Coordinates of C-alpha atoms in Angstrom, one line a residue:
M30 CA 0.1 0.0 0.0
E31 CA 1.5 3.4 -1.0
E32 CA 1.9 5.8 1.6
V33 CA 0.6 9.3 1.3
D34 CA 3.4 11.9 1.7
V35 CA 1.6 15.0 0.6
E36 CA -1.8 16.9 1.5
P37 CA -4.8 15.2 0.1
S38 CA -6.4 16.7 -2.8
T39 CA -9.6 18.7 -2.6
T40 CA -12.7 16.6 -3.7
L41 CA -14.9 18.6 -5.9
I42 CA -18.9 18.1 -6.1
P43 CA -19.9 19.2 -9.5
G44 CA -22.9 21.6 -9.9
A45 CA -24.2 21.6 -6.2
G46 CA -23.4 25.1 -5.4
F47 CA -26.0 28.1 -5.7
H48 CA -24.3 29.2 -8.7
Q49 CA -23.9 25.7 -10.1
K50 CA -20.2 25.8 -9.3
H51 CA -18.1 23.1 -8.0
L52 CA -18.2 22.2 -4.1
G53 CA -15.0 21.4 -2.1
F54 CA -14.7 20.0 1.2
E55 CA -12.0 19.6 4.1
W56 CA -12.0 17.6 7.0
G57 CA -11.3 18.8 10.4
P58 CA -10.9 17.3 13.8
G59 CA -14.7 15.8 13.7
D60 CA -16.2 18.2 11.3
L61 CA -16.5 18.6 7.6
L62 CA -16.3 22.1 5.9
V63 CA -18.2 22.3 2.7
Y64 CA -17.6 25.5 0.7
E65 CA -18.2 26.7 -2.9
T66 CA -15.3 27.0 -5.1
N67 CA -14.6 29.4 -7.9
Y68 CA -14.4 26.3 -10.4
K69 CA -17.2 26.6 -13.0
L70 CA -18.7 23.6 -14.6
Q71 CA -17.6 22.4 -17.8
G72 CA -20.1 21.3 -20.4
P73 CA -23.9 20.9 -20.3
R74 CA -25.4 20.6 -16.8
S75 CA -27.1 17.8 -15.6
A76 CA -30.8 17.5 -15.7
S77 CA -30.8 15.9 -12.1
S78 CA -29.5 17.7 -8.9
P79 CA -26.5 16.0 -7.4
S80 CA -26.8 15.0 -3.9
V81 CA -24.8 16.4 -0.9
H82 CA -24.8 14.1 2.2
V83 CA -24.8 15.7 5.8
V84 CA -21.7 14.2 7.6
R85 CA -22.1 14.7 11.5
R86 CA -19.4 14.0 14.1
D87 CA -19.0 10.8 15.7
E88 CA -20.9 11.7 18.9
D89 CA -20.9 7.9 19.9
I90 CA -17.1 8.3 21.3
C91 CA -18.7 10.7 23.9
S92 CA -20.7 7.9 25.3
P93 CA -20.2 7.1 29.1
I94 CA -18.5 3.6 28.4
L95 CA -16.2 4.9 25.8
R96 CA -15.3 7.9 28.2
K97 CA -14.3 5.3 30.8
L98 CA -11.9 3.7 28.3
F99 CA -10.4 6.9 27.6
N100 CA -9.8 8.0 31.2
E101 CA -8.6 4.7 32.4
S102 CA -6.2 4.3 29.5
H103 CA -5.1 8.0 30.0
L104 CA -4.1 7.0 33.5
I105 CA -2.3 3.9 32.0
F106 CA -0.5 6.2 29.5
V107 CA 0.6 8.8 32.2
G108 CA 2.1 5.9 34.1
L109 CA 4.3 4.6 31.2
Q110 CA 5.6 8.0 30.7
K111 CA 6.9 7.9 34.4
I112 CA 9.3 4.7 33.5
K113 CA 12.7 6.1 33.8
E114 CA 15.3 5.5 30.9
D115 CA 18.1 4.2 33.6
V116 CA 15.8 1.3 34.6
P117 CA 17.7 -1.9 33.3
S118 CA 16.1 -3.5 30.4
K119 CA 15.1 -6.9 32.0
N120 CA 13.1 -4.9 34.6
K121 CA 11.7 -2.7 31.8
K122 CA 10.3 -5.7 29.7
S123 CA 8.1 -7.0 32.6
Q124 CA 6.8 -3.3 33.3
F125 CA 6.0 -2.8 29.7
V126 CA 4.1 -6.2 29.6
S127 CA 2.2 -5.5 32.8
I128 CA 1.4 -2.3 31.0
S129 CA 0.0 -3.7 27.9
K130 CA -2.1 -6.2 29.9
N131 CA -3.5 -3.2 31.6
Y132 CA -4.5 -1.6 28.4
R133 CA -5.9 -5.0 27.3
S134 CA -7.8 -5.3 30.6
V135 CA -9.4 -1.8 29.9
I136 CA -10.4 -2.7 26.5
R137 CA -11.9 -5.8 27.4
A138 CA -13.8 -4.4 30.5
C139 CA -15.3 -1.7 27.9
M140 CA -16.1 -4.2 25.4
E141 CA -18.1 -6.4 27.8
E142 CA -20.0 -3.4 29.0
L143 CA -20.8 -2.7 25.5
Q144 CA -21.8 -6.2 24.7
Q145 CA -24.4 -5.8 27.5
N146 CA -26.0 -2.7 25.8
A147 CA -25.3 -4.2 22.1
G148 CA -29.2 -5.0 21.7
K149 CA -30.2 -1.5 22.8
R150 CA -28.5 0.7 20.3
S151 CA -26.7 -0.6 17.0
P152 CA -23.7 1.9 17.5
D153 CA -22.8 -0.1 20.4
T154 CA -22.6 -3.3 18.2
H155 CA -20.2 -1.6 15.8
H156 CA -17.9 -0.4 18.7
V157 CA -18.0 -3.8 20.2
S158 CA -16.6 -5.2 16.9
I159 CA -13.9 -2.5 16.9
L160 CA -12.7 -3.2 20.2
L161 CA -12.9 -7.0 19.5
A162 CA -10.4 -6.5 16.7
I163 CA -8.4 -4.1 18.7
E164 CA -8.1 -6.3 21.5
L165 CA -7.1 -9.3 19.3
I166 CA -4.4 -7.3 17.4
W167 CA -2.9 -5.8 20.7
N168 CA -2.6 -9.1 22.3
L169 CA -0.9 -10.5 19.2
C170 CA 1.5 -7.6 19.1
E171 CA 2.1 -8.3 23.0
V172 CA 3.2 -11.6 22.2
L173 CA 5.4 -11.2 19.5
F174 CA 6.9 -8.0 19.8
I175 CA 6.5 -6.7 23.7
D176 CA 7.0 -10.2 25.5
A177 CA 8.7 -11.3 22.5
A178 CA 8.1 -15.1 23.5
P179 CA 11.0 -17.4 22.3
A180 CA 10.8 -20.6 20.6
G181 CA 9.1 -23.2 22.8
S182 CA 7.2 -21.1 24.7
L183 CA 5.8 -19.1 21.6
L184 CA 3.1 -21.5 20.7
L185 CA 1.8 -21.8 24.2
H186 CA 1.4 -18.1 24.2
L187 CA -0.5 -18.2 20.8
L188 CA -2.5 -21.1 22.1
D189 CA -3.7 -18.8 25.0
W190 CA -4.2 -15.9 22.3
V191 CA -6.5 -18.0 20.5
R192 CA -8.3 -19.5 23.3
L193 CA -8.9 -15.9 24.8
H194 CA -10.5 -14.9 21.6
K195 CA -12.3 -18.1 21.1
S196 CA -14.6 -17.6 23.8
D197 CA -16.8 -20.6 23.5
V198 CA -13.8 -22.8 24.1
D199 CA -13.4 -22.4 27.9
T200 CA -17.1 -22.3 28.3
R201 CA -17.5 -25.9 26.4
A202 CA -14.5 -27.2 28.1
R203 CA -16.0 -26.3 31.6
E204 CA -19.4 -28.0 30.6
V205 CA -17.4 -31.1 29.7
L206 CA -15.3 -31.2 32.8
Q207 CA -18.4 -30.6 35.0
S208 CA -20.3 -33.5 33.3
D209 CA -21.0 -36.9 35.3
S210 CA -19.2 -38.5 32.4
P211 CA -16.8 -36.0 30.7
A212 CA -15.6 -38.8 28.1
Q213 CA -19.2 -39.3 27.0
H214 CA -19.9 -35.6 26.6
Q215 CA -20.9 -34.5 23.1
S216 CA -18.4 -31.8 22.9
Y217 CA -15.6 -33.8 24.4
W218 CA -13.5 -34.3 21.3
D219 CA -14.2 -30.8 20.3
V220 CA -12.2 -29.3 23.2
P221 CA -9.4 -31.5 24.5
A222 CA -7.5 -29.3 27.0
G223 CA -4.2 -29.8 28.9
T224 CA -2.2 -28.2 31.6
Q225 CA 1.0 -30.1 31.3
T226 CA 4.6 -28.2 31.1
L227 CA 6.2 -27.4 27.9
T228 CA 8.7 -30.4 28.6
E229 CA 6.0 -32.8 29.4
F230 CA 3.8 -31.6 26.4
D231 CA 6.9 -32.1 23.9
V232 CA 7.7 -35.5 24.9
K233 CA 4.0 -36.7 24.9
W234 CA 3.6 -34.9 21.5
R235 CA 6.4 -36.6 20.1
H236 CA 5.4 -39.8 21.4
W237 CA 1.6 -39.3 20.1
H238 CA 3.0 -38.4 16.6
E239 CA 5.2 -41.3 16.1
E240 CA 2.4 -43.7 17.5
C241 CA -0.3 -42.1 15.5
D242 CA 1.8 -42.0 12.5
R243 CA 2.4 -45.8 12.9
C244 CA -1.2 -46.6 13.5
L245 CA -2.0 -44.6 10.2
Q246 CA 0.5 -46.4 8.4
D247 CA -0.8 -49.8 9.4
N248 CA -4.5 -48.7 8.9
T249 CA -4.9 -49.6 12.9
F250 CA -8.3 -47.4 12.9
A251 CA -9.4 -48.0 9.5
S252 CA -12.6 -49.5 10.8
N253 CA -13.3 -46.4 13.1
R254 CA -13.6 -43.2 10.9
H255 CA -13.7 -41.1 13.9
L256 CA -10.6 -42.6 15.6
E257 CA -8.7 -42.4 12.1
T258 CA -9.8 -38.7 11.9
I259 CA -8.3 -38.2 15.5
C260 CA -5.0 -39.7 14.5
K261 CA -4.9 -37.6 11.3
I262 CA -5.4 -34.5 13.8
L263 CA -2.8 -35.6 15.9
V264 CA -0.1 -35.8 13.1
G265 CA -1.3 -32.6 11.7
D266 CA -2.7 -33.9 8.5
E267 CA -3.8 -30.4 6.8
D268 CA -6.7 -31.7 4.8
T269 CA -8.3 -33.2 7.8
L270 CA -7.7 -30.0 10.0
L271 CA -9.4 -28.0 7.1
E272 CA -12.4 -30.5 7.3
Q273 CA -13.1 -29.2 11.0
R274 CA -13.2 -25.5 10.0
E275 CA -16.5 -24.9 11.7
L276 CA -14.7 -25.7 14.6
L277 CA -11.8 -23.3 14.0
S278 CA -13.8 -20.3 12.6
T279 CA -10.6 -18.2 11.6
W280 CA -7.6 -18.8 9.5
Y281 CA -5.3 -17.8 12.7
H282 CA -7.0 -20.4 14.8
F283 CA -6.4 -22.8 11.9
L284 CA -2.7 -21.8 12.0
V285 CA -2.4 -22.3 15.9
T286 CA -4.0 -25.5 15.6
R287 CA -1.8 -26.5 12.7
L288 CA 1.4 -25.5 14.5
L289 CA 0.3 -27.4 17.5
F290 CA 0.3 -30.6 15.8
T291 CA 3.0 -30.2 13.3
H292 CA 5.7 -27.7 14.9
P293 CA 5.0 -27.0 18.6
T294 CA 8.4 -25.7 19.1
I295 CA 8.4 -23.2 16.1
K296 CA 10.7 -20.1 16.0
P297 CA 9.5 -16.7 15.9
P298 CA 11.4 -16.2 12.3
D299 CA 9.4 -19.1 10.9
L300 CA 5.9 -17.9 11.5
H301 CA 5.4 -15.9 8.4
Y302 CA 5.7 -18.7 6.1
Y303 CA 3.1 -20.8 8.4
A304 CA 0.9 -17.7 8.5
Q305 CA 0.8 -17.0 4.9
S306 CA 0.1 -20.6 3.9
S307 CA -2.5 -21.1 6.7
M308 CA -4.4 -18.0 5.5
N309 CA -4.2 -19.2 1.7
M310 CA -5.4 -22.7 2.7
F311 CA -8.1 -21.7 5.0
L312 CA -9.6 -18.8 3.0
G313 CA -9.2 -20.7 -0.5
P314 CA -8.5 -19.2 -3.7
R315 CA -11.9 -17.3 -4.2
A316 CA -12.1 -15.4 -0.9
S317 CA -10.4 -12.2 -0.4
P318 CA -8.6 -11.4 3.2
E319 CA -10.4 -8.8 5.1
P320 CA -8.3 -5.7 6.6
L321 CA -8.3 -7.5 10.0
D322 CA -6.4 -10.6 8.2
I323 CA -3.9 -8.2 6.5
I324 CA -3.0 -6.5 9.9
L325 CA -2.6 -10.0 11.7
L326 CA -0.6 -11.3 8.9
S327 CA 1.6 -8.3 9.0
A328 CA 2.0 -8.9 12.6
F329 CA 3.1 -12.8 12.0
E330 CA 5.7 -11.5 9.5
F331 CA 7.1 -9.1 12.2
D332 CA 6.5 -6.2 10.0
L333 CA 5.6 -3.6 12.7
H334 CA 5.4 -0.4 10.6
Q335 CA 3.1 -2.3 8.5
V336 CA 0.8 -3.1 11.3
I337 CA 0.7 0.3 12.6
K338 CA 0.0 1.6 8.9
D339 CA -2.8 -0.7 8.3
C340 CA -4.5 -0.2 11.7
S341 CA -4.4 3.6 11.0
I342 CA -6.3 3.0 8.0
A343 CA -8.6 0.1 8.5
L344 CA -9.7 0.6 12.0
N345 CA -10.5 4.3 12.0
N346 CA -9.4 4.5 15.6
W347 CA -6.7 6.7 16.7
W348 CA -6.9 5.8 20.2
F349 CA -5.7 2.4 19.6
V350 CA -3.0 3.3 17.3
A351 CA -1.7 6.1 19.3
H352 CA -1.5 4.0 22.5
L353 CA 0.0 0.8 20.9
T354 CA 2.4 2.8 19.2
D355 CA 3.4 4.8 22.4
L356 CA 4.0 1.7 24.1
L357 CA 6.1 0.1 21.1
D358 CA 8.4 3.2 21.2
H359 CA 9.0 3.0 25.0
C360 CA 10.0 -0.7 24.3
K361 CA 12.5 0.7 21.6
L362 CA 10.8 -1.3 18.9
L363 CA 10.5 1.6 16.5
Q364 CA 13.8 2.9 16.4
S365 CA 14.3 1.8 13.0
H366 CA 11.6 4.2 11.9
N367 CA 11.1 7.9 11.8
L368 CA 10.1 9.1 15.3
Q369 CA 8.3 12.0 14.0
C370 CA 5.9 9.2 13.0
V371 CA 5.2 8.6 16.8
S372 CA 4.6 12.2 17.3
H373 CA 2.2 12.6 14.5
I374 CA 0.3 9.5 15.3
R375 CA -0.4 10.7 18.9
S376 CA -1.5 14.3 17.6
S377 CA -3.8 12.5 15.1
Y378 CA -5.3 10.4 18.0
L379 CA -5.8 13.7 19.9
S380 CA -7.8 15.4 17.1
Y381 CA -9.9 12.1 16.9
M382 CA -10.3 12.2 20.7
H383 CA -11.4 15.7 20.8
V384 CA -14.4 15.5 18.9
C385 CA -15.8 15.1 22.3
V386 CA -14.8 18.3 23.9
S387 CA -15.4 17.3 27.5
L388 CA -12.1 15.2 27.3
W389 CA -10.0 18.2 26.8
Q390 CA -8.1 17.8 29.9
L391 CA -7.0 14.3 29.1
A392 CA -5.2 15.6 26.0
V393 CA -3.1 17.8 27.9
D394 CA -0.8 14.8 29.2
Y395 CA -0.6 13.6 25.7
F396 CA 0.3 16.8 24.2
D397 CA 3.0 17.3 26.9
H398 CA 4.7 14.2 25.9
C399 CA 4.5 15.0 21.9
P400 CA 8.0 16.6 21.7
E401 CA 7.8 18.2 18.2
F402 CA 4.2 19.5 17.7
G403 CA 2.7 18.9 21.3
R404 CA 3.0 22.7 22.2
V405 CA 1.5 23.7 18.9
Y406 CA -1.4 21.5 19.1
L407 CA -2.0 22.5 22.7
E408 CA -2.3 26.1 22.0
L409 CA -4.6 25.4 19.1
Q410 CA -6.9 23.0 21.2
I411 CA -6.9 25.4 24.1
E412 CA -8.5 27.9 21.9
R413 CA -11.4 25.6 21.0
V414 CA -12.1 24.6 24.7
P415 CA -15.5 26.5 25.5
L416 CA -15.2 28.5 28.7
D417 CA -18.7 27.8 29.8
T418 CA -18.2 28.5 33.5
E419 CA -15.9 30.4 35.7
R420 CA -14.7 27.1 37.2
K421 CA -13.6 25.7 33.8
A422 CA -12.0 28.8 32.8
I423 CA -9.7 28.5 35.9
K424 CA -8.8 25.0 35.1
V425 CA -7.6 26.0 31.7
L426 CA -5.8 29.1 32.9
R427 CA -3.9 26.8 35.4
I428 CA -2.9 24.6 32.6
C429 CA -1.7 27.5 30.4
E430 CA 0.1 29.2 33.4
D431 CA 1.8 26.0 34.4
R432 CA 3.4 25.9 30.7
Q433 CA 4.1 29.5 30.5
M434 CA 1.6 30.1 27.7
S435 CA 1.5 33.9 28.5
E436 CA -0.7 34.8 25.0
Q437 CA -3.3 32.0 26.0
V438 CA -3.4 33.0 29.5
R439 CA -4.1 37.0 28.3
S440 CA -6.8 35.8 25.8
I441 CA -8.8 33.5 28.6
C442 CA -8.7 36.3 30.8
K443 CA -9.8 39.1 28.5
I444 CA -12.8 36.7 27.4
M445 CA -13.9 36.1 30.8
A446 CA -13.3 39.7 31.8
K447 CA -15.5 40.8 29.1
R448 CA -18.1 38.2 29.8
A449 CA -18.5 39.3 33.4
L450 CA -18.8 42.9 32.7
R451 CA -21.7 42.1 30.2
N452 CA -23.4 40.4 32.9
N453 CA -22.7 43.3 35.2
R454 CA -20.4 41.3 37.4
L455 CA -17.9 43.9 38.3
G456 CA -16.0 42.1 40.8
S457 CA -15.2 39.2 38.6
A458 CA -14.5 41.3 35.6
L459 CA -11.8 43.3 37.5
S460 CA -10.4 40.0 38.8
W461 CA -9.8 38.7 35.2
S462 CA -8.6 42.0 33.8
I463 CA -6.1 42.1 36.6
R464 CA -5.0 38.3 35.8
A465 CA -4.4 39.3 32.0
K466 CA -2.8 42.4 33.1
D467 CA -4.8 44.2 30.7
A468 CA -4.4 48.2 31.9
A469 CA -6.9 49.5 29.8
F470 CA -9.8 47.2 30.4
A471 CA -8.9 47.6 34.2
T472 CA -9.3 51.2 33.8
L473 CA -12.6 50.6 32.2
I474 CA -14.0 48.5 35.1
S475 CA -12.5 50.8 37.6
E476 CA -14.5 53.5 36.1
R477 CA -17.7 51.3 36.3
F478 CA -16.9 50.7 39.8
L479 CA -16.9 54.3 40.6
Q480 CA -20.0 55.0 38.7
D481 CA -21.7 52.3 40.7
Y482 CA -20.3 53.9 43.9
S483 CA -21.8 57.3 42.8
N484 CA -25.2 55.7 42.0
K485 CA -25.5 53.5 45.1
G486 CA -23.5 55.3 47.6
F487 CA -21.5 52.2 48.8
F488 CA -18.8 50.0 47.1
T489 CA -19.6 46.4 46.2
D490 CA -16.9 43.2 45.9
L491 CA -15.2 44.5 49.1
D492 CA -13.0 41.4 49.4
L493 CA -11.6 41.9 46.1
L494 CA -11.0 45.7 46.7
D495 CA -9.5 45.5 50.1
N496 CA -6.9 42.8 48.9
L497 CA -5.7 44.4 45.6
G498 CA -2.3 44.7 46.9
P499 CA 0.4 45.5 44.3
A500 CA -2.5 44.6 41.5
M501 CA -3.9 48.1 42.0
L502 CA -0.6 49.6 40.2
L503 CA -1.8 48.0 37.1
S504 CA -3.3 51.6 36.0
D505 CA -3.7 54.9 37.6
R506 CA -7.6 54.8 37.8
L507 CA -7.3 51.1 39.4
T508 CA -4.8 52.9 41.9
F509 CA -7.5 55.3 42.8
L510 CA -10.3 52.9 43.3
G511 CA -8.2 50.8 45.5
K512 CA -6.9 53.8 47.5
Y513 CA -10.3 55.3 47.7
R514 CA -11.7 52.2 49.1
E515 CA -9.1 52.1 51.6
F516 CA -10.1 55.7 52.7
H517 CA -13.6 54.6 53.4
R518 CA -12.2 51.4 55.6
L519 CA -10.0 53.9 57.5
Y520 CA -13.0 56.1 58.1
G521 CA -15.1 53.0 59.2
E522 CA -12.4 52.0 61.8
K523 CA -12.3 55.5 63.1
R524 CA -8.7 56.0 62.0
F525 CA -9.4 59.6 61.0
S526 CA -5.8 61.1 60.8
E527 CA -4.8 58.2 58.3
A528 CA -7.8 58.8 56.4
A529 CA -7.5 62.5 56.1
R530 CA -3.9 62.0 54.8
L531 CA -5.0 59.5 52.2
L532 CA -7.7 61.5 50.8
L533 CA -5.6 64.6 50.5
S534 CA -2.8 62.7 48.7
L535 CA -5.6 61.3 46.3
M536 CA -6.5 64.9 45.3
T537 CA -3.0 66.2 45.3
A538 CA -1.4 63.4 43.6
K539 CA -3.7 64.1 40.6
I540 CA -4.8 60.4 40.3
A541 CA -8.5 61.2 41.0
P542 CA -10.6 62.1 38.1
R543 CA -11.5 65.9 38.1
S544 CA -15.3 64.7 37.9
L545 CA -15.1 63.0 41.6
W546 CA -13.1 66.1 43.3
M547 CA -16.4 67.4 44.6
T548 CA -17.3 64.0 45.9
L549 CA -13.8 63.7 47.5
L550 CA -14.2 67.0 49.1
T551 CA -17.9 66.2 50.3
D552 CA -16.2 63.0 51.7
A553 CA -13.7 65.6 53.9
L554 CA -16.9 67.3 55.4
P555 CA -17.4 64.7 58.4
L556 CA -13.6 64.7 59.1
L557 CA -13.7 68.7 58.9
E558 CA -16.4 68.9 61.6
Q559 CA -15.0 66.6 63.9
K560 CA -14.2 68.0 67.5
E561 CA -10.8 67.2 67.2
V562 CA -8.7 68.9 64.7
I563 CA -8.0 66.2 61.9
F564 CA -6.4 68.4 59.2
S565 CA -3.5 70.5 59.9
V566 CA -3.0 74.2 58.8
D567 CA -1.2 73.2 55.5
Q568 CA -3.6 70.3 54.8
T569 CA -6.6 72.7 55.1
Y570 CA -4.8 75.4 52.7
E571 CA -4.4 72.4 50.1
L572 CA -8.2 71.5 50.6
M573 CA -9.0 75.0 49.9
S574 CA -6.9 75.2 46.8
C575 CA -8.5 72.0 45.6
L576 CA -12.0 73.4 46.2
E577 CA -10.9 76.6 44.3
D578 CA -9.6 74.4 41.4
C579 CA -12.6 72.3 41.1
F580 CA -14.9 75.4 41.3
S581 CA -12.9 77.1 38.4
S582 CA -12.3 74.2 36.3
V583 CA -15.5 71.9 36.3
F584 CA -18.3 74.3 37.5
Q585 CA -17.2 77.5 35.8
D586 CA -19.9 77.5 33.4
E587 CA -22.5 76.3 36.0
D588 CA -24.4 77.8 38.8
I589 CA -22.8 75.9 41.7
E590 CA -23.5 78.1 44.5
S591 CA -25.2 75.3 46.5
T592 CA -25.3 74.7 50.0
K593 CA -22.8 71.9 49.9
T594 CA -20.2 74.4 48.4
E595 CA -21.0 76.9 51.4
L596 CA -20.8 74.0 53.9
L597 CA -17.3 73.2 52.6
R598 CA -16.1 76.7 52.7
L599 CA -17.5 77.1 56.1
A600 CA -16.1 74.1 57.6
L601 CA -12.5 74.7 56.0
A602 CA -12.5 78.1 57.3
R603 CA -13.5 76.9 61.0
N604 CA -11.2 73.9 60.8
L605 CA -8.3 76.4 59.5
A606 CA -9.1 78.5 62.7
M607 CA -9.0 75.7 65.1
A608 CA -5.6 74.2 63.4
I609 CA -4.0 77.6 63.8
V610 CA -4.9 77.7 67.5
K611 CA -3.9 74.3 67.9
E612 CA -0.6 74.6 66.2
G613 CA 0.1 77.8 68.1
T614 CA 1.1 79.8 65.2
I615 CA -0.3 83.0 63.4
E616 CA 0.5 83.6 59.9
T617 CA 1.0 87.2 58.9

C-alpha cells in the first residue's frame, strides 16, 4: 500500500453550489467544512440535482462507556511516561508487559460493558466489533513484540491468544469437565485441553505423533472413521484439519492448531511462512482477506510498521494506534523508523479524541509528551475549549500558566473579563482583567466601579477591593479605586488622621478624576466637622486650593453656589482657625 506523503487533494462535487459551481470539502477534527469554489462547470449541466450528504461528528465516542475507556487508558499512559530510562532492560520488559495487559484489561472491560448494551443501540454493536479487533491485534503484538516469546513458549502464548479470543472454548470445556461422564460428553473431542508443562507436552507430543503416524500407516483405525480422524489431527494432516473448519472459525485459529500438531516448538522467524500458507489454505482461492486478516498477517511477518499503518487506515480508531505506538516506542521497537511518525500518530489521536470536547483535560498530558508538535497542538486546542463557566476557565488558565503560555493566559482572561462585564459582575470582571494584566480594561472596569459607587453610595465586592495589593498599580484609575476604598475602610475604623492624609493625597497626586473631586471634598466634610482637629493648617490650605480648582475648572459654566459648597467653605474656614490655634502659630 502506497504511503501518502502529501496533503490530500480537494474533492469537488460538480454543480451543487448556488451558482452551479463546484463544491469542495475539507476534513477537520471531527467536522466537515463544505464550501463553494470558483471552479465553474464544464459542458452541459445535468438534468438531475446532485446529492450532498450531511456528515455529522461521531458523537458515539462521547458515550459514558467509551469515556471510561479514555479516562482509564489515560492513567495507564501517564504511568508509562514515568518509567525511567536508566531502569535495566530486564526490569523494563516486565513493566511494559504489565502495562500492555493493563491496556487490554481496560479494552476488554469496556467491550464487555458495550456487549451488555449491544441489543439496545446499534452503534454499540459497531464499537464492540472494533474493540474485539483492537484487543485481538494488541494481544498478538504483546506476544510477538513486547513479551517477545522465544521458541518453545511461543506456541503456548499463541494457544492462550486463540483461546482468549475463541470465547466458547473455555465455556464448552468447563461444561465437559463438570459433566458426570466427561468422556461421553458430545463436546469432549471438540475441546481436548491440557495443563502440562512445555517439556511434558513436547515428550507426549512426540510420542503421540510417532504412535499415531504408525497407526495410520498400519491402518489400525481403518474400521473406525472417528478414531482415524483423531489420528490424522494428531499428526497434523492439513486436509483433515481443514475439514474441521467449523470448529476453527478463523484462519489464525487454524494456524495455531496446525502448529500445535506439526511444529509445537516453532521459532519466531518461521511464523510468517506458516501464517501466509495457513491463511491461503483456510480462505481458499476465491475469498479475499479482510483488513483484519492483513493486519494480523503483517504482525506474524514481524512488519511492525505495516501493522501500525494498516491499523490507522482500517480501524479508523486513533486511540488504539496512538497508545500501541507509544508503548512500542517505549519498548525501543520503533527505532528503525522515523520518530516523527510517533509524534504525528499521537497528535492524530488527539484530534480524534477531541471531537468530544469534554475530554480536553486528558489531552493535555498527551500533548505534553509530543516533543515536536505537542506545544503547538495544545495552543490550538486551548482556543477551542468552550469556557462555559468560571470554574472551567480557571482549570484552563492553570494549565496555561503552568506551561508559560502567556498569550493564551491573556486571551482567556480577556474573554472572561468581557463576559463578566456584560453580566454586570464587576468584581469578577476586575479580577480577570488583573490576571490578564490588561491596563486599559482594568481602567474601564474601575470607572464602572466608581459610577456604581456614585449611584449606590457604597462599594460592592469589598473582599476584592480590600485585597488588591500591588495589582492596583496596573493603572492609575485602578490605583485610585483601591486607595479610595482604603480611605472608606480607614474612616469606618475611625482612623481619621490616616483617612485624612490618604484623601488629601488622592487629590494632590492628581490620580483622582476631576469629575470626582467634589465627591472627595464632600467626603472630607465629616472629618472637618470633628471636635478634634484632623487636618493641619497646611492640609487645610491644600483642601481650599483643591476646592477653588474644582470650582474654576469644573463648574465655571454652571451655577453651583449650592449649600454643599458653602458648607465646605465654612467647614474649611472653621478647621483652619482651630488648626492655627492648636498649632500655636499665626501667619502674617
